[in-house]
Every structure is written in C-alpha cells, then in structure tokens.
mmCIF file of C-alpha atoms in Angstrom:
data_model
loop_
_atom_site.group_PDB
_atom_site.id
_atom_site.type_symbol
_atom_site.label_atom_id
_atom_site.label_comp_id
_atom_site.label_asym_id
_atom_site.label_seq_id
_atom_site.Cartn_x
_atom_site.Cartn_y
_atom_site.Cartn_z
ATOM 1 C CA MET P 1 -20.094 -45.297 27.665
ATOM 2 C CA SER P 2 -17.920 -42.886 29.623
ATOM 3 C CA PHE P 3 -17.203 -39.305 28.582
ATOM 4 C CA LEU P 4 -14.919 -36.566 29.822
ATOM 5 C CA ILE P 5 -16.710 -33.232 29.916
ATOM 6 C CA ARG P 6 -14.761 -30.053 30.715
ATOM 7 C CA VAL P 7 -16.835 -27.155 31.986
ATOM 8 C CA GLN P 8 -16.212 -23.518 32.863
ATOM 9 C CA LEU P 9 -18.442 -22.359 35.670
ATOM 10 C CA PRO P 10 -18.754 -19.544 38.193
ATOM 11 C CA ASP P 11 -16.657 -20.392 41.257
ATOM 12 C CA SER P 12 -19.616 -19.994 43.585
ATOM 13 C CA PRO P 13 -21.231 -22.311 46.127
ATOM 14 C CA GLY P 14 -23.875 -24.561 44.649
ATOM 15 C CA VAL P 15 -23.008 -24.149 40.975
ATOM 16 C CA LEU P 16 -21.187 -27.479 40.617
ATOM 17 C CA GLY P 17 -24.018 -29.159 42.467
ATOM 18 C CA ALA P 18 -26.505 -27.638 40.040
ATOM 19 C CA VAL P 19 -24.458 -28.970 37.113
ATOM 20 C CA ALA P 20 -24.355 -32.418 38.697
ATOM 21 C CA SER P 21 -28.127 -32.344 39.171
ATOM 22 C CA ALA P 22 -28.706 -31.269 35.564
ATOM 23 C CA LEU P 23 -26.462 -34.059 34.280
ATOM 24 C CA GLY P 24 -28.268 -36.551 36.497
ATOM 25 C CA LEU P 25 -31.618 -35.512 35.089
ATOM 26 C CA ALA P 26 -30.184 -36.128 31.614
ATOM 27 C CA GLY P 27 -29.380 -39.708 32.632
ATOM 28 C CA ALA P 28 -25.654 -39.243 33.262
ATOM 29 C CA ASP P 29 -23.916 -40.972 36.158
ATOM 30 C CA ILE P 30 -20.991 -38.853 37.436
ATOM 31 C CA LEU P 31 -17.947 -41.033 38.123
ATOM 32 C CA SER P 32 -15.423 -38.364 39.126
ATOM 33 C CA VAL P 33 -14.838 -34.620 39.360
ATOM 34 C CA ASP P 34 -11.411 -32.984 39.087
ATOM 35 C CA VAL P 35 -10.698 -29.272 39.558
ATOM 36 C CA VAL P 36 -8.321 -28.293 36.742
ATOM 37 C CA GLU P 37 -7.967 -24.573 37.375
ATOM 38 C CA ARG P 38 -9.513 -21.880 39.544
ATOM 39 C CA GLY P 39 -9.162 -18.101 39.536
ATOM 40 C CA ASN P 40 -10.839 -14.751 38.846
ATOM 41 C CA GLY P 41 -14.174 -16.156 39.963
ATOM 42 C CA ILE P 42 -14.102 -18.970 37.391
ATOM 43 C CA ALA P 43 -13.473 -22.686 37.886
ATOM 44 C CA ILE P 44 -12.483 -25.201 35.218
ATOM 45 C CA ASP P 45 -13.628 -28.712 36.128
ATOM 46 C CA ASP P 46 -13.302 -32.089 34.435
ATOM 47 C CA LEU P 47 -16.176 -34.499 35.003
ATOM 48 C CA VAL P 48 -16.083 -38.117 33.936
ATOM 49 C CA VAL P 49 -19.634 -39.295 33.382
ATOM 50 C CA GLU P 50 -21.296 -42.445 32.137
ATOM 51 C CA LEU P 51 -24.240 -42.321 29.751
ATOM 52 C CA PRO P 52 -26.707 -45.155 29.178
ATOM 53 C CA SER P 53 -26.507 -46.902 25.842
ATOM 54 C CA GLY P 54 -28.247 -44.938 23.113
ATOM 55 C CA ARG P 55 -27.873 -41.522 24.758
ATOM 56 C CA LEU P 56 -25.985 -38.946 22.671
ATOM 57 C CA PRO P 57 -23.121 -36.944 24.217
ATOM 58 C CA ASP P 58 -24.827 -33.743 23.033
ATOM 59 C CA THR P 59 -27.254 -34.240 25.907
ATOM 60 C CA LEU P 60 -24.358 -33.580 28.281
ATOM 61 C CA ILE P 61 -23.713 -30.178 26.726
ATOM 62 C CA THR P 62 -27.369 -29.219 26.803
ATOM 63 C CA ALA P 63 -27.744 -30.316 30.413
ATOM 64 C CA ALA P 64 -24.593 -28.619 31.728
ATOM 65 C CA GLU P 65 -25.239 -25.344 29.905
ATOM 66 C CA SER P 66 -28.779 -25.209 31.257
ATOM 67 C CA VAL P 67 -27.152 -23.942 34.459
ATOM 68 C CA ASP P 68 -26.666 -20.175 34.361
ATOM 69 C CA GLY P 69 -23.059 -19.145 33.643
ATOM 70 C CA VAL P 70 -21.821 -22.611 32.682
ATOM 71 C CA GLU P 71 -20.001 -23.243 29.400
ATOM 72 C CA VAL P 72 -18.826 -26.603 28.074
ATOM 73 C CA ASP P 73 -15.295 -26.515 26.670
ATOM 74 C CA ALA P 74 -15.241 -30.055 25.296
ATOM 75 C CA VAL P 75 -16.796 -33.498 25.456
ATOM 76 C CA ARG P 76 -14.931 -36.615 24.390
ATOM 77 C CA PRO P 77 -15.081 -40.371 25.001
ATOM 78 C CA TYR P 78 -13.002 -41.388 27.976
ATOM 79 C CA ALA P 79 -11.557 -44.795 28.741
ATOM 80 C CA GLY P 80 -8.835 -43.899 31.254
ATOM 81 C CA VAL P 81 -8.526 -44.644 34.938
ATOM 82 C CA LEU P 82 -10.244 -42.259 37.322
ATOM 83 C CA ASP P 83 -7.420 -41.648 39.836
ATOM 84 C CA THR P 84 -6.050 -38.180 38.999
ATOM 85 C CA HIS P 85 -3.485 -38.083 41.811
ATOM 86 C CA ARG P 86 -1.045 -40.769 40.673
ATOM 87 C CA GLU P 87 2.064 -38.581 40.542
ATOM 88 C CA LEU P 88 3.590 -39.977 43.744
ATOM 89 C CA GLU P 89 2.822 -43.554 42.725
ATOM 90 C CA LEU P 90 4.439 -42.999 39.315
ATOM 91 C CA VAL P 91 7.556 -41.359 40.791
ATOM 92 C CA GLU P 92 7.945 -44.235 43.244
ATOM 93 C CA GLU P 93 7.650 -46.753 40.416
ATOM 94 C CA ILE P 94 10.276 -44.898 38.377
ATOM 95 C CA ALA P 95 12.616 -44.701 41.384
ATOM 96 C CA ALA P 96 12.314 -48.468 41.798
ATOM 97 C CA ARG P 97 12.928 -49.140 38.085
ATOM 98 C CA PRO P 98 15.132 -46.280 36.809
ATOM 99 C CA ALA P 99 16.343 -48.262 33.794
ATOM 100 C CA SER P 100 12.758 -48.128 32.503
ATOM 101 C CA GLY P 101 12.092 -44.642 33.849
ATOM 102 C CA LEU P 102 11.340 -42.856 30.594
ATOM 103 C CA GLU P 103 9.052 -45.632 29.399
ATOM 104 C CA LEU P 104 7.172 -45.550 32.699
ATOM 105 C CA LEU P 105 6.887 -41.759 32.481
ATOM 106 C CA ALA P 106 5.518 -41.818 28.932
ATOM 107 C CA ASP P 107 3.013 -44.540 29.762
ATOM 108 C CA GLY P 108 1.869 -42.993 33.046
ATOM 109 C CA VAL P 109 1.417 -39.338 32.117
ATOM 110 C CA PRO P 110 -1.699 -39.743 29.915
ATOM 111 C CA ARG P 111 -3.544 -41.310 32.841
ATOM 112 C CA ILE P 112 -2.568 -38.461 35.148
ATOM 113 C CA VAL P 113 -3.539 -35.530 32.899
ATOM 114 C CA ARG P 114 -6.267 -37.351 30.967
ATOM 115 C CA ALA P 115 -4.517 -37.179 27.629
ATOM 116 C CA GLY P 116 -4.528 -39.607 24.725
ATOM 117 C CA TRP P 117 -0.814 -40.290 24.476
ATOM 118 C CA SER P 118 2.694 -39.065 25.270
ATOM 119 C CA LEU P 119 6.200 -39.332 23.875
ATOM 120 C CA VAL P 120 9.666 -38.638 25.264
ATOM 121 C CA VAL P 121 11.858 -37.194 22.517
ATOM 122 C CA GLN P 122 15.517 -36.241 22.307
ATOM 123 C CA TYR P 123 17.056 -33.471 20.203
ATOM 124 C CA ASP P 124 20.653 -34.097 19.110
ATOM 125 C CA ASP P 125 22.252 -31.690 16.650
ATOM 126 C CA GLY P 126 19.127 -31.479 14.494
ATOM 127 C CA ASP P 127 18.152 -35.137 14.784
ATOM 128 C CA ILE P 128 15.028 -36.237 16.671
ATOM 129 C CA THR P 129 15.001 -39.544 18.548
ATOM 130 C CA ARG P 130 11.971 -41.116 20.165
ATOM 131 C CA LEU P 131 13.149 -42.359 23.558
ATOM 132 C CA ALA P 132 9.839 -43.664 24.894
ATOM 133 C CA SER P 133 6.145 -43.681 24.045
ATOM 134 C CA SER P 134 2.834 -44.572 25.626
ATOM 135 C CA THR P 135 0.766 -47.460 24.328
ATOM 136 C CA ALA P 136 -1.563 -45.220 22.286
ATOM 137 C CA ALA P 137 1.134 -42.912 20.904
ATOM 138 C CA PRO P 138 1.324 -42.347 17.113
ATOM 139 C CA GLU P 139 3.785 -44.747 15.520
ATOM 140 C CA ALA P 140 4.702 -42.663 12.469
ATOM 141 C CA PRO P 141 8.292 -41.385 12.437
ATOM 142 C CA LEU P 142 8.715 -37.886 13.800
ATOM 143 C CA GLY P 143 9.863 -35.200 11.421
ATOM 144 C CA GLU P 144 11.156 -31.809 12.415
ATOM 145 C CA LEU P 145 10.277 -30.509 15.886
ATOM 146 C CA PRO P 146 11.214 -26.823 15.648
ATOM 147 C CA TRP P 147 10.297 -26.149 19.297
ATOM 148 C CA LEU P 148 13.234 -28.254 20.488
ATOM 149 C CA PRO P 149 15.351 -27.501 22.486
ATOM 150 C CA LEU P 150 12.623 -26.481 24.952
ATOM 151 C CA GLU P 151 13.402 -24.176 27.861
ATOM 152 C CA ARG P 152 10.071 -24.358 29.710
ATOM 153 C CA ALA P 153 6.778 -26.218 29.703
ATOM 154 C CA SER P 154 4.492 -24.873 26.997
ATOM 155 C CA VAL P 155 1.253 -25.359 25.107
ATOM 156 C CA LEU P 156 2.149 -25.980 21.460
ATOM 157 C CA ASP P 157 0.284 -24.600 18.461
ATOM 158 C CA ALA P 158 -1.318 -27.649 16.866
ATOM 159 C CA GLU P 159 -1.732 -25.793 13.560
ATOM 160 C CA GLU P 160 1.998 -25.324 12.967
ATOM 161 C CA PRO P 161 3.444 -26.932 9.803
ATOM 162 C CA TRP P 162 5.460 -29.514 11.766
ATOM 163 C CA VAL P 163 2.285 -31.098 13.200
ATOM 164 C CA PRO P 164 1.380 -34.301 11.280
ATOM 165 C CA GLU P 165 -1.819 -34.032 9.264
ATOM 166 C CA MET P 166 -3.473 -36.885 11.156
ATOM 167 C CA TRP P 167 -2.965 -35.081 14.468
ATOM 168 C CA ARG P 168 -4.620 -31.973 13.041
ATOM 169 C CA GLU P 169 -7.519 -33.959 11.618
ATOM 170 C CA LEU P 170 -8.179 -35.391 15.073
ATOM 171 C CA GLY P 171 -8.098 -31.924 16.647
ATOM 172 C CA THR P 172 -5.158 -32.885 18.844
ATOM 173 C CA GLU P 173 -4.173 -30.422 21.561
ATOM 174 C CA LEU P 174 -0.457 -30.497 22.395
ATOM 175 C CA ALA P 175 1.748 -29.602 25.349
ATOM 176 C CA ALA P 176 5.400 -30.276 26.086
ATOM 177 C CA THR P 177 7.843 -29.900 28.947
ATOM 178 C CA PRO P 178 11.606 -30.424 29.315
ATOM 179 C CA VAL P 179 12.682 -33.549 31.160
ATOM 180 C CA GLY P 180 15.735 -32.367 33.030
ATOM 181 C CA LYS P 181 17.357 -30.549 30.105
ATOM 182 C CA PRO P 182 16.138 -28.552 27.090
ATOM 183 C CA ASP P 183 17.070 -31.194 24.505
ATOM 184 C CA ARG P 184 14.911 -33.903 26.125
ATOM 185 C CA ALA P 185 11.178 -33.327 26.284
ATOM 186 C CA LEU P 186 7.875 -34.949 27.106
ATOM 187 C CA LEU P 187 5.286 -34.335 24.374
ATOM 188 C CA VAL P 188 1.652 -34.946 25.334
ATOM 189 C CA GLY P 189 -1.277 -35.170 22.914
ATOM 190 C CA ARG P 190 -4.984 -34.906 23.644
ATOM 191 C CA PRO P 191 -6.950 -35.844 20.473
ATOM 192 C CA GLY P 192 -10.253 -34.001 20.327
ATOM 193 C CA GLY P 193 -9.292 -31.642 23.156
ATOM 194 C CA PRO P 194 -9.908 -30.010 25.467
ATOM 195 C CA MET P 195 -7.028 -27.545 25.358
ATOM 196 C CA PHE P 196 -4.320 -27.744 28.007
ATOM 197 C CA ARG P 197 -4.846 -25.203 30.775
ATOM 198 C CA ALA P 198 -1.985 -23.392 32.508
ATOM 199 C CA ALA P 199 -2.462 -25.461 35.654
ATOM 200 C CA GLU P 200 -2.139 -28.691 33.656
ATOM 201 C CA VAL P 201 1.057 -27.511 31.966
ATOM 202 C CA ALA P 202 2.477 -26.578 35.368
ATOM 203 C CA ARG P 203 1.536 -30.047 36.623
ATOM 204 C CA LEU P 204 3.415 -31.634 33.716
ATOM 205 C CA ALA P 205 6.475 -29.477 34.377
ATOM 206 C CA HIS P 206 6.477 -30.336 38.070
ATOM 207 C CA LEU P 207 6.197 -34.070 37.411
ATOM 208 C CA ALA P 208 8.860 -34.056 34.678
ATOM 209 C CA GLY P 209 11.203 -32.098 36.933
ATOM 210 C CA ILE P 210 10.845 -34.611 39.763
ATOM 211 C CA VAL P 211 11.340 -37.553 37.419
ATOM 212 C CA ALA P 212 14.467 -35.955 35.931
ATOM 213 C CA VAL P 213 15.979 -35.622 39.405
ATOM 214 C CA VAL P 214 15.110 -39.244 40.206
ATOM 215 C CA LEU P 215 16.656 -40.521 36.962
ATOM 216 C CA ASP P 216 19.808 -38.416 37.243
ATOM 217 C CA SER P 217 20.408 -39.117 40.931
#
C-alpha cells in the first residue's frame, strides 16, 4: 500500500538521504520525493512510499523521526499519480478543450497538489453554484460559503461553521483560489491533511490564473 508522508527536516546535505535510509530499513520503498517548501534552514518534503502488506504506517513516523531534527507532519494513504509537474500538460489540455475547461481543471488539480478532491464554485448574489467537480469530490449540496467572493488564494479554516460536518470528521484541510475573478473559485480539499503550505497555495493561484487567461482568451 502506498502512503504520502510529509516531513519537516533541516535543509542540510545528507539529511534527506538519512531519512530515505531510515525508511528503507523499516521496509518502505520510496516511489517519489517532492520538495514542497524551503526556507529559513527548513525543508518541507512529500515522500510517496510503499509499505509491504501487514506493515503499519506508524513505522514510517518512527523511522523518519529517528533522524535528528526530522518531524513528520502527516501520513495518509495515497493512490494518486506520481507526476507532480503536470501543470503544463493540464493547461495544454484545457486550451485544446476550452468548453470543458473547468471540468478538466477540477479533475486535474488534485493530482498536481496531492489533494483528495476539488470543486469550482460560482458566487452570484448570495447563491452558490457548483460549476465543476473532481471525481472524488463530495456530492452533498453546498450551503453558505462566506469566504466568497475571494480576492486572493488562501488557506481556509476547516473549523468554521460553514464547513460540512463530514469534512471536519475527516480532518479535511482546505484551500481556495480565485479563477479569473473573485466570484469564481477553485476549492481544494485534502482529507486527513497535511495542511496546505504557502508554496502550495501559491502554486494553486498560479495555475488558476493561467487557466483563467486561457478560458477567457
């Protein structure tokens, strides 16, 4: 079974290699490594690893944190694709099929930022319309979204009253970004975490901005 493990570690030579060695000794096979954020001497990395049948994910935490200075932010099952640089491919697909652009955006974003689902929503004089959704997106009707209109990409507080109870029970982390205008937004959910980092939110904003230009051109 594959897992996504997010780690904070000192941004120093050899530390990531030590983590990889520790995970290997615990029986994990590392499938990919993605640098999420880096600064102030700290790196945030996402590792997709495969564990043999019968091994518990807790062994990943123990192994990674056996390396001095390493902290595990989150571990969750992962069933997505491993290519984390699909932005250009997605934009090209949307440019070729603009009539389905929002649907392609909603379906493609979770694979790019390793999230569980995404929605494109529209705010119109107090009414909320779901314009597009990914295959794993919640199907329940959306109630009030008090953060719309949205001026800039943001991490949303998943404990706010508007958040459906099921999302909170699953520990869903949320982020959103405008898609060309404040009343149209991309909402991304990551059940079970980890939290969205600033670099990931900036990545969402950049992608949504490009897609908005493509769709409006």
